[in-house]
Short mmCIF file of C-alpha atoms in Angstrom, two decimals:
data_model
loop_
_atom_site.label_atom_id
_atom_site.label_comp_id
_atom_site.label_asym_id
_atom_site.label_seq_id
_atom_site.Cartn_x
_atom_site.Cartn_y
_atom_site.Cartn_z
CA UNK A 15 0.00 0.00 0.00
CA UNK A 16 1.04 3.15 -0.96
CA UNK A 17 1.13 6.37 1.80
CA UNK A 18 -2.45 7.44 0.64
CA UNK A 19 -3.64 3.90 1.13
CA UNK A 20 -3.78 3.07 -2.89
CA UNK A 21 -2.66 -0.03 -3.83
CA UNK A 22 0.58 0.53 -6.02
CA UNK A 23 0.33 0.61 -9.50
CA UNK A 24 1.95 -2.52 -11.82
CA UNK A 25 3.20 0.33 -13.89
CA UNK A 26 5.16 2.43 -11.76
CA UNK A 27 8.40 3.89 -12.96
CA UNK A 28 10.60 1.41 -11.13
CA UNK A 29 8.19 -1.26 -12.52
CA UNK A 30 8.83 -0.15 -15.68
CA UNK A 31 12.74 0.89 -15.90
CA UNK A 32 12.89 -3.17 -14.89
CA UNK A 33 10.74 -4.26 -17.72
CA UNK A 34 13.09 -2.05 -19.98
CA UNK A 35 15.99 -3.35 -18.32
CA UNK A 36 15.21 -6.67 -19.00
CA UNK A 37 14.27 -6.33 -22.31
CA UNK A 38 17.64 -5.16 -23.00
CA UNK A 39 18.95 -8.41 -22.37
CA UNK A 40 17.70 -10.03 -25.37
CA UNK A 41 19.89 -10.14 -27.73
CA UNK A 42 22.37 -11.92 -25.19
CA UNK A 43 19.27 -14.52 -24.41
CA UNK A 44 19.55 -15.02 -28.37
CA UNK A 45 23.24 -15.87 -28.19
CA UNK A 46 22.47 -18.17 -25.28
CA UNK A 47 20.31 -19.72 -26.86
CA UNK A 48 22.48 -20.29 -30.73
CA UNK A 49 24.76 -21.40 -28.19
CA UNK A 50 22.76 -24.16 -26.66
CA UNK A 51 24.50 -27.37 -28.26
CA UNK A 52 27.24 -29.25 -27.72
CA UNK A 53 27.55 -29.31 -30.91
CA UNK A 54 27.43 -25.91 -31.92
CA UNK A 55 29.89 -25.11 -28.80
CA UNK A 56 32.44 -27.84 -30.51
CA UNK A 57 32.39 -25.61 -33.46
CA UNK A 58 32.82 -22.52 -31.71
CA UNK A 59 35.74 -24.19 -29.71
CA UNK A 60 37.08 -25.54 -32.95
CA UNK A 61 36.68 -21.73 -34.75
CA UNK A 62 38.41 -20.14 -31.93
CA UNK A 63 41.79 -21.51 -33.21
CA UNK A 64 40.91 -20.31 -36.52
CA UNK A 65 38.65 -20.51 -40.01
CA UNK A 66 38.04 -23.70 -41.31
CA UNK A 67 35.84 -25.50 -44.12
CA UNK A 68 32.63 -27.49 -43.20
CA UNK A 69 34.79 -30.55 -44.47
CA UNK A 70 37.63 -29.67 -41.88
CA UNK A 71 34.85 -29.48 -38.90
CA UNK A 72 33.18 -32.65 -40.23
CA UNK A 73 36.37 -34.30 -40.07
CA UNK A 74 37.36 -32.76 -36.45
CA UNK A 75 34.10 -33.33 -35.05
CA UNK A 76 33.20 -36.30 -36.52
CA UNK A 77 29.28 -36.01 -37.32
CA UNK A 78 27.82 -35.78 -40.80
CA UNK A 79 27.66 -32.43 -43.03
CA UNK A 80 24.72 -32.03 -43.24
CA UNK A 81 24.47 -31.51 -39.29
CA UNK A 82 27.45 -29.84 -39.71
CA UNK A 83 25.91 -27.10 -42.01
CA UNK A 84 22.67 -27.21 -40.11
CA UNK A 85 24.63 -25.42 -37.07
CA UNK A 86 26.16 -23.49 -38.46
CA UNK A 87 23.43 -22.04 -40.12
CA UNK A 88 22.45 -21.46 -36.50
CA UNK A 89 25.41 -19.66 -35.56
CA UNK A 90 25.70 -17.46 -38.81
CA UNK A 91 22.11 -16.24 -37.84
CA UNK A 92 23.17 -15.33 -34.23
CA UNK A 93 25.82 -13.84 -35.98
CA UNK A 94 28.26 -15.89 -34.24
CA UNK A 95 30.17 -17.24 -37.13
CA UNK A 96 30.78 -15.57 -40.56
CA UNK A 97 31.43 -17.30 -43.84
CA UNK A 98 34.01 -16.08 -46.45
CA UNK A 99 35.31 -17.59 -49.79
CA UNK A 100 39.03 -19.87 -49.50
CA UNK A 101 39.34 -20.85 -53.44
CA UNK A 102 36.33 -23.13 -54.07
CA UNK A 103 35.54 -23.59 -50.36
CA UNK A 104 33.63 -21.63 -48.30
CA UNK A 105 35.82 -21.20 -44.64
CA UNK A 106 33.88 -19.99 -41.61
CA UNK A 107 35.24 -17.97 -38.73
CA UNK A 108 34.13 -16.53 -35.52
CA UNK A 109 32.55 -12.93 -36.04
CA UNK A 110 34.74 -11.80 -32.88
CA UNK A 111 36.41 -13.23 -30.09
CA UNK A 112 34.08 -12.36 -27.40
CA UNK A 113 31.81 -15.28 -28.05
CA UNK A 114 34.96 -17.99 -27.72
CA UNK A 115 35.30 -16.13 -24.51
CA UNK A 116 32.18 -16.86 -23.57
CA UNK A 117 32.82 -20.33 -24.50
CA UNK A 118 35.59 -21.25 -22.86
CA UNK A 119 34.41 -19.86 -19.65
CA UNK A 120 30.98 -21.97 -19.49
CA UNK A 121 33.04 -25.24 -20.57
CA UNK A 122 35.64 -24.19 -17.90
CA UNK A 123 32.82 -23.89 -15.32
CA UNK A 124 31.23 -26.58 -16.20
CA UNK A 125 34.21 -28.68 -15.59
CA UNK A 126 34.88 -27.14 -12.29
CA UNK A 127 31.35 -27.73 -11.40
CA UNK A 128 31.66 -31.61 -12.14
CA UNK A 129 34.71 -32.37 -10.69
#
């Protein structure tokens, strides 16, 4: 209750800088979520030590291409990875290094957490 006795509104300022803060975080809840693989975090892993060919992760990771291409069709629309011509191959890389970052950390946490 507010001083005059009024119930307080659902819309009050503070209410509503939260709602606005919150909403700022979703473009990092989009990245989360591109991120939420395995696979698609063995890619970024494998990226982080530089641009390779779908062929290159397919043979690294061992899955098929197709699955291979499927995530990182993911990733390119999170804007995680970008895709450039090498000769007749198309090489993908990460868009920055902040994302690895990101990476490493939850896979080093997650270890630390496990063991």
């Amino acid at each position: 209750m507010s001083p005059d006795g009024a119930a307080p509104s659902a819309l009050t300022p503070t209410a509503t800088a939260s709602a606005a803060e919150v909403a700022t975080y979703a473009p990092a809840a989009e990245l989360l979520r591109a991120l939420a693989s395995p696979l698609r975090i063995a890619i970024v892993m494998r990226l982080d030590d530089g641009a390779q060919c779908v062929h290159e992760l397919v043979d690294a990771l061992g899955v098929p291409q197709p699955l291979v291409s499927q995530h990182l069709r993911v990733l390119r629309a999170a804007d995680v990875v970008t895709s450039h011509r090498r000769g007749r191959e198309v090489a993908y890389s990460l868009t920055d290094s902040h994302v690895a970052h990101v990476v490493r950390d939850a896979v080093a946490h997650s270890a630390h957490s496990s063991g």
